[in-house]
XYZ file of C-alpha atoms in Angstrom:
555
model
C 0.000 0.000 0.000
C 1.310 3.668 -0.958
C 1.414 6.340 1.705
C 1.148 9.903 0.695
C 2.970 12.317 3.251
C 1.722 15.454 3.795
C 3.489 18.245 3.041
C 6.291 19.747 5.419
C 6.553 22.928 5.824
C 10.352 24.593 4.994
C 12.458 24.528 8.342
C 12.331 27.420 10.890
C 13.890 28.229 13.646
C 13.100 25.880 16.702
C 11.258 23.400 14.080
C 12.971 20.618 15.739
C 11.468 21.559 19.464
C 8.230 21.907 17.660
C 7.948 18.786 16.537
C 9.204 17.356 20.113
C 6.461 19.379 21.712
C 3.501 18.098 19.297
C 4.901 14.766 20.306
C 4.036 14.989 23.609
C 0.757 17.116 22.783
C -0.138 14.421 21.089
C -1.621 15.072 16.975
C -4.944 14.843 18.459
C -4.656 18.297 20.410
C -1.716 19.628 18.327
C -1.018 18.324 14.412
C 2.037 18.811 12.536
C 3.164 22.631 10.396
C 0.678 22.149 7.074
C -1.444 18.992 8.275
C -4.885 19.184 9.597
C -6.370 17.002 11.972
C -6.926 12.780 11.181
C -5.489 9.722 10.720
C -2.770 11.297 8.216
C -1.376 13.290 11.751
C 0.823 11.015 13.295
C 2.381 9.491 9.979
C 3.128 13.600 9.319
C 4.529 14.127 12.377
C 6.894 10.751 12.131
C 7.848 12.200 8.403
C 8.543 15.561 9.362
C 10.654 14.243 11.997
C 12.939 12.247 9.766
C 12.921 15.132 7.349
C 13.881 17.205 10.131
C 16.682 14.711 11.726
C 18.120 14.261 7.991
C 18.723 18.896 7.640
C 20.153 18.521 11.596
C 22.528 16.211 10.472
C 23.689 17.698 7.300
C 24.185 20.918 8.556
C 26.724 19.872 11.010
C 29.864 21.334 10.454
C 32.905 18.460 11.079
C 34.656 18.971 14.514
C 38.273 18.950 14.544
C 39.188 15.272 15.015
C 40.357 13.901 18.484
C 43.958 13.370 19.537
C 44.464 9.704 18.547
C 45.719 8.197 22.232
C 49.069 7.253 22.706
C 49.523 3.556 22.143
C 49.717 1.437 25.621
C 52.824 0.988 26.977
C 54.558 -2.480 26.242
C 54.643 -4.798 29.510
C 58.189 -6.572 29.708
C 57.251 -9.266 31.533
C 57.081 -12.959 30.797
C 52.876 -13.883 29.958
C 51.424 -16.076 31.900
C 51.052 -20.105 31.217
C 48.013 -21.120 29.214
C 46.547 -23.013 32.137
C 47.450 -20.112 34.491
C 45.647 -17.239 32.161
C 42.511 -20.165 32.218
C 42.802 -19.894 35.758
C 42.448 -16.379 36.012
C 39.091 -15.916 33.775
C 37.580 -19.011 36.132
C 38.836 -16.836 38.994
C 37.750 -13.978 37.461
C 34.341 -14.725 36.462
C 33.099 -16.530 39.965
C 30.287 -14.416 41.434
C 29.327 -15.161 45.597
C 25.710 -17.027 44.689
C 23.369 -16.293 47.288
C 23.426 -17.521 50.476
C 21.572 -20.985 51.453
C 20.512 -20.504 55.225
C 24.082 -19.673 56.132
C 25.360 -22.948 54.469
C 28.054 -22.503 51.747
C 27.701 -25.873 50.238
C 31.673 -28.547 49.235
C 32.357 -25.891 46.062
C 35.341 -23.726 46.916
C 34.328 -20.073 46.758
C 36.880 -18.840 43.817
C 37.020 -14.838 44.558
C 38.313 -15.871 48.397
C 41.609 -17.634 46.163
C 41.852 -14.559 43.943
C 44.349 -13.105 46.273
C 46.448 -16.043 46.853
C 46.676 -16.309 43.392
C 47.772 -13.161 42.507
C 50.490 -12.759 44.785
C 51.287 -16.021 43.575
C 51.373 -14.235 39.877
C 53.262 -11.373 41.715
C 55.722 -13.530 42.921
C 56.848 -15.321 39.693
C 56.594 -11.535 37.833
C 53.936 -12.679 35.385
C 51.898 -10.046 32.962
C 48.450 -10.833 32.556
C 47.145 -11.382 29.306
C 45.620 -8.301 27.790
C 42.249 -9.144 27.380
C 41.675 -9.880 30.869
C 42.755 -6.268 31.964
C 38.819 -4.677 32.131
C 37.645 -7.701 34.516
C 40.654 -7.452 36.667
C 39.893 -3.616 37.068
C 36.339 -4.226 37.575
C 37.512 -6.841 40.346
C 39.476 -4.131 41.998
C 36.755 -1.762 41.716
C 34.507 -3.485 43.837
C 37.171 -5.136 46.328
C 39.306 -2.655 47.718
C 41.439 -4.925 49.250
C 42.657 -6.711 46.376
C 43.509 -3.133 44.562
C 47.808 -3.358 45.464
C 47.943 -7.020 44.431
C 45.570 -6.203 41.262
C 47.514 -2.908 40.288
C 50.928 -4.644 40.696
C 49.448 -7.613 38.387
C 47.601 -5.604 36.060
C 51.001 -3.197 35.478
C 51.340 -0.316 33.313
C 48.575 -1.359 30.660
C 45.939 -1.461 33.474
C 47.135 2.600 34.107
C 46.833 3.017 30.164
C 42.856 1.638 30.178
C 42.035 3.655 33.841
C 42.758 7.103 32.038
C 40.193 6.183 29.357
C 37.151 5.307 31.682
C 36.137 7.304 34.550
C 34.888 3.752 36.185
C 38.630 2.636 36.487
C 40.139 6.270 37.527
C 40.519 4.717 41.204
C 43.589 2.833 40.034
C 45.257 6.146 38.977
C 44.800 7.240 42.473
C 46.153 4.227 43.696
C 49.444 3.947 42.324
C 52.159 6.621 42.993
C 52.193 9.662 41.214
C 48.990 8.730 39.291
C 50.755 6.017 37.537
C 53.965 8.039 36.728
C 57.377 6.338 37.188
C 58.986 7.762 40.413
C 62.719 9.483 39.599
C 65.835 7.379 40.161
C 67.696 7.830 42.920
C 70.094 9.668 41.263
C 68.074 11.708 39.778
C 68.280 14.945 42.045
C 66.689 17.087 39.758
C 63.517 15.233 38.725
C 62.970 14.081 42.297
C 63.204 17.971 43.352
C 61.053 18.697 41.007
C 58.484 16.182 41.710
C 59.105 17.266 45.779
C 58.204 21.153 45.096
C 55.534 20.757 42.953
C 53.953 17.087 42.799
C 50.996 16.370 44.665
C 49.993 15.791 47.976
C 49.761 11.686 47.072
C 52.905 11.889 44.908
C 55.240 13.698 47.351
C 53.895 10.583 49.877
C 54.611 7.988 47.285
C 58.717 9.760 46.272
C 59.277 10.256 49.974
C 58.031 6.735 50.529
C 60.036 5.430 47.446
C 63.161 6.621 48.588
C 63.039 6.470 52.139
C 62.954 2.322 51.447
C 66.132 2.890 49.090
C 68.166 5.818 50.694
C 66.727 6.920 54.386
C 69.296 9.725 54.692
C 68.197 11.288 51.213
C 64.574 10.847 52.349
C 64.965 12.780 55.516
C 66.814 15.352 53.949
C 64.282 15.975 51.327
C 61.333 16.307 54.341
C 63.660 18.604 56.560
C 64.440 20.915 53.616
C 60.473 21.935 53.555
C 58.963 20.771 56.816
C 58.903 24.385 58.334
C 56.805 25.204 54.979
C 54.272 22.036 55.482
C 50.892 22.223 56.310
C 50.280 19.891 60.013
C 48.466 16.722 58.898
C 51.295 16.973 56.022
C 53.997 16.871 58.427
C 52.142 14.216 60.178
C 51.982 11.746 57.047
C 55.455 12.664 56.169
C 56.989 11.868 59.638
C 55.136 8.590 59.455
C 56.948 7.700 56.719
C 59.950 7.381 58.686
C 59.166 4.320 59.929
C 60.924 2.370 57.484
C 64.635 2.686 58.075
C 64.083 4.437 61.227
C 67.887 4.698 63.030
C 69.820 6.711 64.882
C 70.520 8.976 62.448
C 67.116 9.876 62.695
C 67.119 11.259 66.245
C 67.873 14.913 65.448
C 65.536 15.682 63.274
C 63.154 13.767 65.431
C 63.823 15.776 68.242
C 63.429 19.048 67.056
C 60.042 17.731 66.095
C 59.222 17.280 69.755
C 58.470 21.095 69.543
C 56.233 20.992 66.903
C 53.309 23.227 66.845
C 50.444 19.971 66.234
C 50.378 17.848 69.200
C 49.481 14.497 67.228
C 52.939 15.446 65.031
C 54.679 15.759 68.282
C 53.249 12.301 69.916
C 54.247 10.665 66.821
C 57.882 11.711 66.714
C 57.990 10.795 70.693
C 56.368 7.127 69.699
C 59.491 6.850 66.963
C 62.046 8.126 69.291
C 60.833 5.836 72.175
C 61.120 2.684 69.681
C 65.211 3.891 69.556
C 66.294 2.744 73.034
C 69.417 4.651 72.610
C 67.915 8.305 72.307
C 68.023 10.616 74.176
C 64.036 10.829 74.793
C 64.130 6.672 75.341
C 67.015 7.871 78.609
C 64.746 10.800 80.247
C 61.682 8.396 79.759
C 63.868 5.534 81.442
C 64.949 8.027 84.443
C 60.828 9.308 84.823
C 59.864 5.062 84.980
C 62.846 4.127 86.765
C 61.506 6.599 89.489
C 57.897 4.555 89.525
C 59.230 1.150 89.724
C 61.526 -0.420 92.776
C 61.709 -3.709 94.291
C 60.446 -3.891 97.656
C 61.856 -6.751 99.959
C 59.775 -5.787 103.041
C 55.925 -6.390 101.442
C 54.167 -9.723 101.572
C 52.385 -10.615 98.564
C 48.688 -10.369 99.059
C 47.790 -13.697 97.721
C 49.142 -15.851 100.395
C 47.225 -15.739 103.574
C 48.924 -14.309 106.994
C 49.560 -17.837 108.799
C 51.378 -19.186 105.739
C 53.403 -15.690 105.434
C 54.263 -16.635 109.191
C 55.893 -19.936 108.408
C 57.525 -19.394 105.330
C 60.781 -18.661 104.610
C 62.216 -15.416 102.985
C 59.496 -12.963 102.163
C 59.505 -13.058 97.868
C 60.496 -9.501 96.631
C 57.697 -7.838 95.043
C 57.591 -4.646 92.859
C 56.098 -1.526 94.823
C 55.054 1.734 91.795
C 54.216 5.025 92.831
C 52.654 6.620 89.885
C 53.768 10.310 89.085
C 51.778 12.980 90.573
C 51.745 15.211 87.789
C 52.671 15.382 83.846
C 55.075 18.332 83.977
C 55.868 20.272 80.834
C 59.207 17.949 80.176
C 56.887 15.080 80.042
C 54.379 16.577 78.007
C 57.021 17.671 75.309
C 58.309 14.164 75.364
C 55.007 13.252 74.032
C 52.966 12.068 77.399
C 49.689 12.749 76.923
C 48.636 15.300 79.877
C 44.288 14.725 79.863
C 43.301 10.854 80.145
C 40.559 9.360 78.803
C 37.202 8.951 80.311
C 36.985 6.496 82.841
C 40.961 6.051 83.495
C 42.712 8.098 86.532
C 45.530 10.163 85.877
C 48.405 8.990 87.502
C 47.795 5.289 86.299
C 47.348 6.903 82.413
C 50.666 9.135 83.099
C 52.838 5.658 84.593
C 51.374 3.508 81.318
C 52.651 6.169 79.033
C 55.755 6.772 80.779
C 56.417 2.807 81.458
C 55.925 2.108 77.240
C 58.302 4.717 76.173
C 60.837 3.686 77.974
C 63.688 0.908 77.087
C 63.094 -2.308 78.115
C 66.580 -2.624 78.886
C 65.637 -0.374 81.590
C 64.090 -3.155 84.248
C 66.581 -5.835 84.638
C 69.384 -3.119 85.739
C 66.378 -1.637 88.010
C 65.005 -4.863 89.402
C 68.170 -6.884 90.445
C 69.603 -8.125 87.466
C 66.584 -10.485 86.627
C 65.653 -11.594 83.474
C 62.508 -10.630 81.665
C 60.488 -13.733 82.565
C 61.740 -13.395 85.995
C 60.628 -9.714 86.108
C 56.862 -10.934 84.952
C 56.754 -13.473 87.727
C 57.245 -11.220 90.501
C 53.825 -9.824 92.462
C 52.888 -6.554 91.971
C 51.789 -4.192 95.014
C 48.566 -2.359 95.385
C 47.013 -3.770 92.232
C 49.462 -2.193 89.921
C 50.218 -5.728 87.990
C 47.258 -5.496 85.233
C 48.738 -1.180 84.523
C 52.595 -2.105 84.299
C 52.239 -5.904 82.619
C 49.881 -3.877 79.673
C 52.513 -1.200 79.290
C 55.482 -3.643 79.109
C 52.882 -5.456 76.341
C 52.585 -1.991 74.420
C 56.448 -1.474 74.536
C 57.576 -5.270 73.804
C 55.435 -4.731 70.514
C 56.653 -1.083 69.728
C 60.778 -1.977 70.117
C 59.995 -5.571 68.623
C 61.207 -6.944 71.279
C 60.924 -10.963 71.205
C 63.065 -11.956 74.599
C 59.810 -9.251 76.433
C 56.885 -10.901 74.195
C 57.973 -14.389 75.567
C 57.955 -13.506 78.708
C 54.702 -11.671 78.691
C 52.891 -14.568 76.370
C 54.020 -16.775 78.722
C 53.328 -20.740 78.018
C 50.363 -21.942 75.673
C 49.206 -24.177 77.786
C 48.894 -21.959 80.705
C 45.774 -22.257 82.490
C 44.740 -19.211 81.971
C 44.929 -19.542 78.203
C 48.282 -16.457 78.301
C 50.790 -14.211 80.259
C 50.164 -11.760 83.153
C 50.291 -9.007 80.687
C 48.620 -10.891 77.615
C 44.952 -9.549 78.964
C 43.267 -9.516 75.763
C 43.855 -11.888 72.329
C 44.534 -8.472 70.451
C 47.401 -8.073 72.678
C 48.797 -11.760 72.531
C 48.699 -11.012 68.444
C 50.536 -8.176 68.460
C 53.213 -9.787 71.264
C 53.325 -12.481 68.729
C 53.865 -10.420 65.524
C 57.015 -9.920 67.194
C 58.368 -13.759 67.135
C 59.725 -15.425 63.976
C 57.367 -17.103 61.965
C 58.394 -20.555 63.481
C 58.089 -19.676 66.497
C 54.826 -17.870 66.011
C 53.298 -20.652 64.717
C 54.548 -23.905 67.421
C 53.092 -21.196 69.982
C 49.672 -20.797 68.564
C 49.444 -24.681 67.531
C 50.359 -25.044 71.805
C 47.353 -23.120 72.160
C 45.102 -24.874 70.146
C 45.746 -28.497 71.713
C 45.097 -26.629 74.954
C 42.380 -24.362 74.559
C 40.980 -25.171 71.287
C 39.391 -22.679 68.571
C 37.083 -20.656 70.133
C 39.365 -18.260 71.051
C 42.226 -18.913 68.290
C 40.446 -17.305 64.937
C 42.784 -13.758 65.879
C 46.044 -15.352 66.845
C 45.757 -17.588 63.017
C 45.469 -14.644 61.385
C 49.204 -13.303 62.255
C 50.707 -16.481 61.424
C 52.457 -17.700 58.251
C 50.828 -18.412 55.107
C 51.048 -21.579 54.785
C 50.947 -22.763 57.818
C 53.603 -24.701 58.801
C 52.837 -28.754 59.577
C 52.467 -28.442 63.445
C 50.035 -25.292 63.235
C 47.717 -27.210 60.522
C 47.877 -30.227 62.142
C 46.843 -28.983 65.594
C 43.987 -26.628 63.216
C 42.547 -30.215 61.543
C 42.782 -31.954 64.796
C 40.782 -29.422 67.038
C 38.221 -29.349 64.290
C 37.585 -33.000 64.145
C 37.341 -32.733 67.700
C 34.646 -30.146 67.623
C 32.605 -32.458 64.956
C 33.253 -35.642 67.449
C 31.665 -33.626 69.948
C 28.968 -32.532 68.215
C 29.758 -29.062 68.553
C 27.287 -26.244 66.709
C 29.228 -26.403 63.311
C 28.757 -22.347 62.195
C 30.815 -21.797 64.970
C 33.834 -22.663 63.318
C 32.768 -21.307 60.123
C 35.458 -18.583 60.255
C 38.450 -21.033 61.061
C 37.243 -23.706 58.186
C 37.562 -20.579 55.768
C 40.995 -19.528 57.022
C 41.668 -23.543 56.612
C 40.633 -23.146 53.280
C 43.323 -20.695 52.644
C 46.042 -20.867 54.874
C 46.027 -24.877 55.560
C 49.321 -26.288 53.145
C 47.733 -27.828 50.460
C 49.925 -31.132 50.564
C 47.501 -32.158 54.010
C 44.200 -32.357 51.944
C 45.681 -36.080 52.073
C 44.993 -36.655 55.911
C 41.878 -35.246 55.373
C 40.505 -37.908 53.211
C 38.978 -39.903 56.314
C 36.772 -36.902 57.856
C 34.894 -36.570 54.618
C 32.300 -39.117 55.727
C 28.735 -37.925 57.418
C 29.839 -38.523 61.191
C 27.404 -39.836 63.683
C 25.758 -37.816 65.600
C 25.879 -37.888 69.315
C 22.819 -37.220 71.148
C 23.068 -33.493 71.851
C 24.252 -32.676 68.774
C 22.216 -29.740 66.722
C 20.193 -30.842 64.206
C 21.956 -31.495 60.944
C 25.680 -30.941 62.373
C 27.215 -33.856 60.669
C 25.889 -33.396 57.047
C 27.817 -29.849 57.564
C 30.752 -31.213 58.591
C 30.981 -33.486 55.909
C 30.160 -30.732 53.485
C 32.717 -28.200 55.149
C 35.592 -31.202 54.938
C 34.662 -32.031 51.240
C 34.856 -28.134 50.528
C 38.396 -28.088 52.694
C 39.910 -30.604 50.528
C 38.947 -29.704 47.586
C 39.384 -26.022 47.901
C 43.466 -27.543 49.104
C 43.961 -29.517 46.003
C 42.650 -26.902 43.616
C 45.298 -24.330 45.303
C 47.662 -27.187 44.733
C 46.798 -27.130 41.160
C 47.032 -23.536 40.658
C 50.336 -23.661 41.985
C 51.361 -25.835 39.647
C 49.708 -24.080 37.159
C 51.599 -20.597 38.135
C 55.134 -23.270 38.028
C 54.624 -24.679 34.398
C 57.281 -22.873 31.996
């Protein structure tokens, strides 16, 4: 069938808005230029539109053509393995499915071995292949943990494709200087340059950069401008002497004990306190030297008076007087003059003043002893719990092991830790100061002793993988729990660390625990189907880590 148009009338100015507005009129209350009301409206409105599109588009004058973008830089190093780069797009593509009734079901959960596997990747100094770039940007996108293992992965080509979609600009953000190589070291003019006039984030990343490579240069670089910085600049920048800190750094440090911002002047005490040779580490020891004395003449109060009577020497015990004010000298040393709610001042002054000072300090003060001898002693007037927490706090700042043993104390101890150990927080950070070996025979003591309801924290600053004792001890304590019946979600969050952290050459000995156990009497309902389920998803979740590894090995 033909269709006659109606005719359209020549173009005006604002025909194109006319037509949109008889559009929404609708042709029945407002009909096309030259076209009278009917059935003809709407197929005159449609033509005059296309009419109308076709003189819009003509018209158009050409805009000057983009700058074609620079082609993406080339990425040096070796590509991944075939099976490895499979790997990746199974890794890659796994979405969490929803959740049945807090049940995960035996199939390994794939995005919790994404970061294993890329530091794996990191490790061995693999490029990814090219085309999986946008999913491992969207994967950092949403998971902002993963972003410094993903970045280092990803490499330059991944900073190429972020400054062409806004959605990816986070990882130009993320990496110093916005993606721009940092000078050499030699480079004194460029890294100048960069210093004066870089950005807040980039001046961070240089000083950063070379503080890990040169920690003179660094601290040079921050004096040279550090009357000039703004406070919370200083205060970044001074953290970043962490790395490298020495002696050398004690100068410097001290003159910014007089600093203007009080949280940039408790942070250069806290740095000079972890030097026990500075000056500030001697007039803290002299301040908690005063506090602290043996005292041969007081009875401890645990044993009654009729035993006290009969036995034989009384046992020394350590007698504190806390200060009685924070003078000025203290306050510039970085003590912290107001405590907090609900703490008294002299007990928050002595804490403070106790931490800062080297431990070195207490076995010239107390006789000689050693530090586990110094932990066994009684404490007068119910000083033990503020003195044990501030020998905790300065073990962990001046990393010192021989202290953290002492205060840890035995794994088996009844009361699951040392005097000082009052909280697992504390016992983690104690440990973080052990070797990994170490670290890990102590927590696996704890385990056969205590078992896992209180271990989840202390796993988590051990040793990935965990050594044989640790996993062992881990497996057993779980089968345990299952034997017993025990509420299986419990343990959900130490099956999961299993699942990551467990080496992957015991999914072996685990063969035997895959079976649905019985069930003993008090049991909750429907423990031992999890159980099973949770082994089958432990050993299978080991021997596909096991396979990626070998898939990360293949040449």
């Amino acid at each position: 069938m033909t269709r006659t148009s109606a005719p359209v009338d020549a173009p005006v100015t604002g025909a194109w808005e006319g037509l949109v507005t008889t559009a929404l009129l609708g042709t029945d209350r407002r009909t096309p230029p030259g076209t009278g009301p009917g059935p003809e409206a709407p197929v005159a409105l449609l033509d005059a539109a296309a009419t109308e599109t076709v003189r819009r588009r003509a018209g158009l004058r050409p805009a000057r053509a983009a700058e074609r973008p620079q082609a993406a830089p080339e990425d040096p190093r070796p590509p991944l393995p075939p099976a490895a780069a499979r790997r990746l797009a199974l890794l890659l593509a796994d979405r969490p499915g929803p959740s049945g009734g807090g049940r995960r079901g035996s199939a390994p959960d794939l995005m919790e071995l994404l970061p294993q596997w890329l530091a794996a990747a990191n490790t061995r100094g693999f490029a990814p292949p090219p085309h999986a770039l946008p999913a491992l940007l969207d994967t950092a996108r949403g998971r902002t943990d993963l972003r410094p293992a993903v970045l280092e992965f990803a490499g330059p080509r991944a900073l190429w494709l972020a400054r062409l979609n806004q959605d990816w600009r986070f990882a130009l953000r993320s990496a110093p200087g916005g993606g721009a190589a940092l000078p050499h070291v030699d480079d004194d003019d460029r890294i100048q340059q960069l210093w004066q006039e870089g950005l807040f984030a980039e001046r961070v990343a240089l000083l950063s950069a070379l503080r890990s490579r040169e920690p003179a240069a660094a601290r040079e670089l921050l004096a040279a401008t550090w009357t000039k910085e703004r406070a919370e600049d200083r205060l970044m920048f001074l953290d970043s002497l962490r790395a490298g800190l020495g002696p050398d750094d004690e100068p410097f440090l001290e003159q910014a004990l007089a600093d203007r911002s009080r949280n940039v002047r408790a942070t250069a005490a806290e740095l000079l306190s972890a030097l026990p040779g500075s000056a500030l580490a001697a007039r803290m020891a002299v301040r908690a030297e005063a506090c602290v004395a043996i005292d041969h003449t007081q009875t401890p109060q645990a044993a009654p008076a009729a035993q006290t009577a009969q036995a034989a020497p009384t046992a020394p015990t350590i007698a504190v007087e806390a200060p009685h004010e924070c003078d000025p000298g203290m306050e510039r040393d970085g003590v912290v003059a107001k405590a907090p709610a609900g703490r008294g001042e002299r007990s928050w002054w002595f804490g403070q003043l106790v931490e800062a000072a080297p431990l070195g300090t207490w076995s010239r003060r107390l006789g000689g002893r050693t530090p586990r001898e110094i932990v066994a002693l009684p404490v007068a007037d119910d000083w033990q719990g503020e003195l044990h927490a501030a020998w905790c706090r300065a073990a962990v700042r001046q990393r010192d092991a021989e202290w953290s043993r002492a205060l840890l104390g035995e794994p088996s101890a009844p009361e699951a830790g040392g005097p000082g150990a009052v909280s697992l927080a504390e016992r983690a950070k104690l440990l973080g100061t052990l070797g990994a070996a170490e670290r890990a025979e102590w927590v696996a003591g704890f385990i056969a002793t205590h078992g896992l309801s209180e271990a989840f924290q202390l796993l988590g600053v051990c040793a990935v993988p965990w050594s044989g004792p640790l996993g062992r001890a881990v497996v057993d304590a779980l089968n345990i729990a299952r034997d017993a019946g025990s509420y299986p979600w419990s343990f959900s969050g130490v099956m999961g660390l299993a699942e990551r952290c467990l080496d992957p050459s015991e999914a072996g000995r685990l063969d035997a625990l895959l079976a649905v156990p019985d069930e003993p009497e008090n049991a909750s309902p429907g423990a031992g189907g999890y159980w099973a389920e949770a082994f089958q998803r432990l050993v299978t979740t080991l021997r596909l880590r096991a396979a990626m590894a070998e898939e990360l090995s293949a040449s």
